[in-house]
XYZ file of C-alpha atoms in Angstrom:
402
model
C 151.004 143.398 87.679
C 152.331 140.525 87.387
C 154.895 139.002 84.587
C 155.168 135.677 83.837
C 158.740 134.996 81.827
C 160.022 134.475 85.246
C 157.867 130.988 84.914
C 159.158 129.303 82.455
C 162.433 128.575 82.501
C 163.913 128.075 79.027
C 164.211 132.255 78.987
C 166.373 131.720 81.983
C 168.475 128.937 80.202
C 168.308 130.040 76.888
C 167.664 133.615 77.318
C 165.738 135.211 73.819
C 162.974 136.749 72.923
C 160.778 134.477 71.444
C 157.797 135.526 69.369
C 157.101 131.946 67.879
C 154.038 131.091 69.951
C 151.795 130.629 67.065
C 153.736 128.067 66.313
C 154.458 126.419 69.975
C 154.358 127.748 73.396
C 156.989 127.821 76.120
C 156.285 125.775 78.766
C 156.017 127.180 82.761
C 157.502 124.727 84.878
C 154.860 123.625 86.336
C 154.188 121.938 83.250
C 158.032 120.534 83.152
C 157.353 119.643 86.367
C 154.536 117.562 86.204
C 155.685 115.579 83.325
C 158.648 114.590 85.634
C 156.647 113.876 88.492
C 154.308 111.325 86.339
C 157.624 109.467 85.226
C 159.532 109.761 88.536
C 156.615 108.775 90.490
C 153.444 107.029 88.373
C 155.741 105.222 84.833
C 153.349 102.481 83.958
C 150.676 101.897 80.933
C 147.415 103.047 81.732
C 144.141 101.003 81.307
C 146.137 97.303 81.545
C 147.937 97.071 84.827
C 145.781 96.441 88.274
C 148.563 97.336 90.092
C 150.078 100.264 92.212
C 151.742 102.264 89.479
C 148.973 101.549 86.509
C 146.063 102.728 89.198
C 148.125 105.698 89.842
C 148.523 106.379 85.842
C 145.860 105.412 84.988
C 143.804 107.611 87.180
C 145.912 110.314 86.097
C 145.302 110.042 82.922
C 141.688 110.107 83.718
C 141.802 113.280 85.406
C 143.028 114.673 82.893
C 140.112 114.186 80.554
C 137.553 115.462 82.994
C 139.610 118.615 82.642
C 139.880 118.956 79.735
C 136.016 118.240 79.563
C 135.755 121.242 81.552
C 138.205 122.938 79.964
C 135.970 123.431 77.600
C 132.501 122.459 79.172
C 132.113 119.325 76.708
C 128.718 117.592 78.301
C 130.612 114.147 78.825
C 134.469 112.906 79.713
C 133.974 110.734 76.693
C 133.432 113.542 74.718
C 137.313 113.943 74.343
C 139.445 112.097 72.387
C 142.854 111.945 73.653
C 145.306 112.362 69.984
C 148.501 113.556 69.499
C 148.110 117.334 67.460
C 145.802 118.665 66.608
C 146.158 117.507 62.876
C 145.376 113.919 63.823
C 142.508 114.827 66.039
C 141.077 116.540 62.305
C 142.246 113.534 60.553
C 140.446 111.372 62.918
C 136.861 113.097 61.787
C 138.105 113.029 57.801
C 138.678 109.687 57.575
C 135.860 108.226 60.380
C 133.079 110.868 59.685
C 133.643 112.359 56.339
C 133.955 108.913 54.535
C 131.605 107.342 56.139
C 128.784 110.298 56.267
C 129.610 112.006 53.250
C 128.074 111.312 49.864
C 127.988 112.073 46.517
C 126.506 115.903 46.160
C 126.997 116.743 49.320
C 128.728 120.059 50.052
C 132.017 120.084 51.713
C 132.853 124.630 52.972
C 135.269 125.870 54.090
C 137.957 129.155 53.954
C 141.269 129.483 52.033
C 142.394 130.876 54.811
C 142.987 127.115 56.660
C 146.104 125.786 57.971
C 146.949 122.978 55.312
C 146.055 120.523 58.444
C 142.120 121.405 57.977
C 142.677 122.303 54.308
C 144.030 118.366 53.069
C 141.843 116.490 55.052
C 138.492 117.718 53.169
C 140.317 117.424 50.011
C 140.321 114.096 50.082
C 137.206 113.512 52.138
C 135.814 115.227 48.604
C 138.030 113.372 46.194
C 136.829 109.726 48.146
C 133.092 110.485 47.981
C 132.563 112.929 45.505
C 130.951 115.547 47.904
C 131.411 119.622 46.221
C 134.804 120.912 48.542
C 134.021 125.242 48.417
C 135.975 127.648 49.908
C 135.004 130.840 51.617
C 137.137 133.920 50.771
C 138.158 136.684 53.130
C 138.123 140.281 52.944
C 141.389 141.900 53.480
C 140.440 142.339 57.367
C 140.137 138.157 57.348
C 136.297 139.304 57.509
C 133.453 137.096 55.621
C 130.439 139.396 53.740
C 127.481 137.735 53.553
C 128.053 137.186 49.502
C 130.550 134.323 50.195
C 128.534 133.091 53.714
C 125.869 132.223 51.032
C 128.031 129.652 49.338
C 126.349 128.084 52.291
C 123.751 125.833 50.872
C 121.212 123.402 52.071
C 124.063 120.887 49.995
C 126.699 121.866 52.726
C 126.792 119.122 55.314
C 129.600 120.184 56.711
C 131.552 123.076 57.719
C 135.200 123.365 58.472
C 136.749 126.565 59.948
C 139.372 127.694 61.774
C 137.928 129.522 64.913
C 141.649 131.777 64.767
C 143.388 132.325 61.257
C 147.171 131.371 61.920
C 148.284 134.332 59.507
C 145.607 137.095 60.069
C 144.752 136.489 64.102
C 141.289 136.739 63.099
C 138.315 135.454 64.865
C 135.507 133.880 62.993
C 131.592 133.908 62.942
C 131.804 130.022 64.643
C 128.191 130.389 66.308
C 126.977 132.185 63.745
C 128.309 128.900 61.008
C 126.978 125.851 63.573
C 123.665 127.752 63.397
C 123.545 128.163 58.745
C 124.800 124.288 59.222
C 122.751 123.168 61.095
C 119.763 124.112 60.086
C 121.155 122.149 57.343
C 121.842 119.178 59.359
C 125.042 119.124 58.592
C 128.267 119.357 61.383
C 130.802 122.174 62.044
C 134.590 120.887 62.815
C 136.499 123.201 64.104
C 140.557 124.481 64.630
C 141.006 125.574 67.686
C 144.602 125.494 67.905
C 144.859 129.301 67.385
C 142.142 130.143 69.508
C 141.837 127.483 72.441
C 145.201 128.824 74.369
C 144.088 132.487 73.888
C 140.198 132.763 74.821
C 137.774 130.840 76.848
C 135.741 128.456 74.050
C 132.828 126.726 75.725
C 131.916 124.439 72.552
C 128.047 124.134 74.127
C 127.922 127.829 73.454
C 129.294 127.315 70.579
C 126.921 124.735 69.072
C 130.284 123.008 67.379
C 130.003 119.130 66.422
C 133.732 118.403 66.637
C 136.488 120.956 67.972
C 140.401 119.635 68.174
C 143.529 121.473 69.670
C 146.945 120.610 69.926
C 148.325 120.544 73.651
C 151.666 122.448 72.745
C 150.214 125.400 71.455
C 148.522 125.453 74.855
C 151.941 125.090 76.862
C 152.088 121.144 77.440
C 154.078 118.890 76.235
C 154.536 118.099 72.382
C 152.681 115.005 71.597
C 148.995 115.578 73.028
C 146.145 116.809 71.148
C 142.544 116.889 71.599
C 139.022 115.874 69.886
C 136.212 117.083 71.214
C 132.692 115.374 70.012
C 129.712 115.471 70.917
C 128.804 111.911 71.256
C 126.042 110.828 69.410
C 128.047 111.549 66.622
C 131.126 109.361 68.393
C 129.191 106.826 69.277
C 128.049 106.076 65.277
C 131.665 106.596 63.975
C 133.484 103.862 63.049
C 137.715 103.629 64.959
C 140.164 105.733 62.936
C 142.547 103.731 63.996
C 143.081 99.687 65.402
C 144.860 98.152 67.841
C 145.381 97.718 71.452
C 143.182 98.788 74.186
C 140.119 100.626 71.357
C 138.443 96.340 71.111
C 135.806 95.132 73.354
C 136.735 91.285 72.463
C 138.647 90.240 69.035
C 138.027 86.823 67.648
C 139.756 85.020 64.665
C 136.845 86.362 61.991
C 136.119 90.214 63.687
C 136.366 92.343 66.434
C 134.390 94.708 68.551
C 135.328 97.344 69.812
C 135.769 100.074 73.353
C 133.365 102.156 74.172
C 134.921 106.339 73.788
C 136.924 107.455 74.531
C 138.848 104.333 73.999
C 137.254 103.443 70.807
C 139.278 106.074 69.486
C 142.832 105.717 71.583
C 143.778 102.464 69.842
C 147.557 101.366 71.835
C 149.629 102.341 74.672
C 148.052 106.298 75.237
C 150.392 109.224 76.109
C 149.698 109.862 79.844
C 153.093 112.105 80.781
C 151.628 114.576 78.183
C 147.806 114.182 79.155
C 148.668 114.462 83.071
C 151.687 117.212 81.572
C 148.246 119.561 79.361
C 146.217 118.849 83.071
C 148.755 121.314 84.702
C 148.329 123.634 81.678
C 145.007 124.081 81.704
C 145.606 125.072 85.087
C 148.791 127.217 85.148
C 146.469 128.586 82.002
C 143.506 129.268 84.601
C 145.304 130.584 87.150
C 146.629 133.519 84.681
C 143.059 134.151 83.534
C 141.844 134.609 79.861
C 140.954 138.449 80.480
C 144.566 139.286 81.542
C 146.043 137.521 78.879
C 144.309 138.889 75.867
C 145.900 142.363 77.802
C 148.684 141.401 77.801
C 148.105 140.593 73.547
C 146.271 143.354 72.821
C 148.434 146.077 74.851
C 151.593 144.232 73.055
C 150.204 143.912 69.828
C 149.037 147.651 69.982
C 152.790 148.939 69.971
C 154.347 146.820 67.409
C 151.550 148.845 64.947
C 152.241 151.864 66.624
C 155.174 150.942 65.321
C 155.442 149.946 62.284
C 152.639 152.731 60.879
C 155.679 154.955 61.490
C 157.674 152.637 58.664
C 156.081 153.274 55.223
C 158.090 149.648 54.049
C 156.302 147.272 56.079
C 152.668 145.866 55.375
C 150.141 144.162 58.785
C 148.123 141.562 56.869
C 145.048 141.177 58.268
C 142.690 144.023 60.697
C 144.008 147.545 60.422
C 142.664 146.987 64.174
C 145.448 144.960 66.635
C 142.677 143.709 68.899
C 141.697 141.616 66.196
C 144.728 139.483 65.993
C 144.925 137.372 68.445
C 147.957 137.820 69.456
C 149.445 137.664 65.991
C 150.929 140.355 64.028
C 151.652 139.033 59.221
C 154.071 141.623 57.550
C 156.788 141.721 54.846
C 159.227 144.261 54.488
C 159.908 145.510 50.764
C 162.217 144.352 49.086
C 163.378 141.341 51.679
C 162.980 137.952 52.013
C 160.849 137.129 54.986
C 163.521 134.779 55.909
C 165.967 137.206 55.503
C 164.358 139.125 58.348
C 163.577 135.943 60.491
C 167.616 135.217 59.870
C 169.086 138.866 60.881
C 166.624 138.815 64.059
C 168.079 135.542 65.242
C 171.395 137.560 64.761
C 169.882 138.980 68.278
C 167.842 135.875 69.543
C 164.937 137.289 68.884
C 162.639 134.409 67.492
C 159.929 134.494 64.716
C 158.700 132.700 61.717
C 159.463 132.946 58.216
C 157.084 131.564 55.390
C 153.491 130.741 54.563
C 152.409 129.731 57.638
C 151.407 125.837 56.456
C 148.720 128.107 54.530
C 149.768 128.257 51.209
C 146.683 128.423 49.191
C 145.945 132.056 51.966
C 149.810 133.251 50.520
C 147.943 132.750 47.192
C 144.740 134.650 47.584
C 146.688 137.608 49.366
C 149.762 137.709 46.629
C 151.848 136.767 48.652
C 154.851 134.473 48.602
C 155.727 134.654 52.355
C 155.484 136.173 55.263
C 157.184 137.357 58.522
C 155.093 136.355 61.648
C 155.331 137.671 65.405
C 153.519 135.805 67.324
C 152.783 136.747 71.572
C 151.779 135.058 74.302
C 151.148 135.659 77.868
C 155.558 135.927 78.553
C 155.687 138.349 76.086
C 156.595 142.214 77.499
C 157.781 145.060 77.316
C 161.349 144.581 76.139
C 160.490 141.902 73.917
C 159.172 144.292 71.580
C 161.342 146.442 71.774
C 164.413 144.274 71.298
C 161.527 142.835 68.510
C 161.100 146.748 67.166
C 165.010 147.731 67.341
C 166.068 144.838 64.641
C 163.627 145.398 62.595
C 164.745 149.232 62.492
C 168.147 147.055 60.543
C 166.566 145.020 58.883
C 166.448 147.612 55.240
C 169.805 148.769 56.376
C 171.375 145.533 56.809
C 169.767 144.125 53.336
C 171.561 147.946 51.377
C 168.419 149.772 51.403
C 168.009 153.057 52.681
C 166.528 153.577 56.364
């Protein structure tokens, strides 16, 4: 079977065992070359010029939008809004939809496992509108009991949830939650930052109203993100930011807004990032989600098998490695996660340590921080061997017995 590490220049130029893909993915040469090609052959401000370079930049930008539309099976290219990242996409929904259509007495439902980017915007909306914010609490494996789901009442106007937890790695029941909230006339906002790079996400099949994700977790350049929104909702929403390009006409006493999607893309956009995102999606599709799932499940199982032999290691989330989407959050008795990460760094093994922008979940789990290893398609068995070799040294270095 093909190994993909050779497609990623960083592993030649800066060799390491990279196990922090939940934070950001590495970029294949195809993406780096695409962004370079944009700047070398079509660098101009898109949408505004009538000369060849600008037209080429505009075409590249809009072709990228069509690529994203097809990738997530949106109904219309106008439903694809380019942003800087998932955080900006979620804030766009909170400020533009939340503050306009959520009212006092309404209920917003989210979960304690959310990334701060999908929690703070809804806290803001609840505070400003007088809506009630309700948190669903998961079981240890990340699932929700029917008792928890019963917190979604007929007063719920919005559910905000990550499709995949960036700590537990669990896949949340988005389609079921969409059905529940739609019965009440509400909407569902999905944080797809950890799902879109790892599994096929079909917005129409899931029935989601909004989906946010970041390009950089998808092997695309930094600074490009996506918001998908149903056209009928986006049409009703006021702009999030104002300025150049998002207008139709400006007068001294006001303005009228441009049509979708440009109403939500104020100022100079990031065409090189969008072009790189298109290249990343094409690379991802050439590999295929089935192959990605196979790699992640196989390597996660190898880690679980070894961790279960070490009684001082605790894994958070499901005991089934196949239910982690390549994310393994863990602690080692008596060792702070920052020390774990520092010891592994000395062996050029890169993991994440901290609260992972999910402090309420850490509090709920009764742990201050965890270490986290996260996998992607370019990882292999040699990476896992080196990771486990370093893990076995941690307690000895910290003064404990084996």
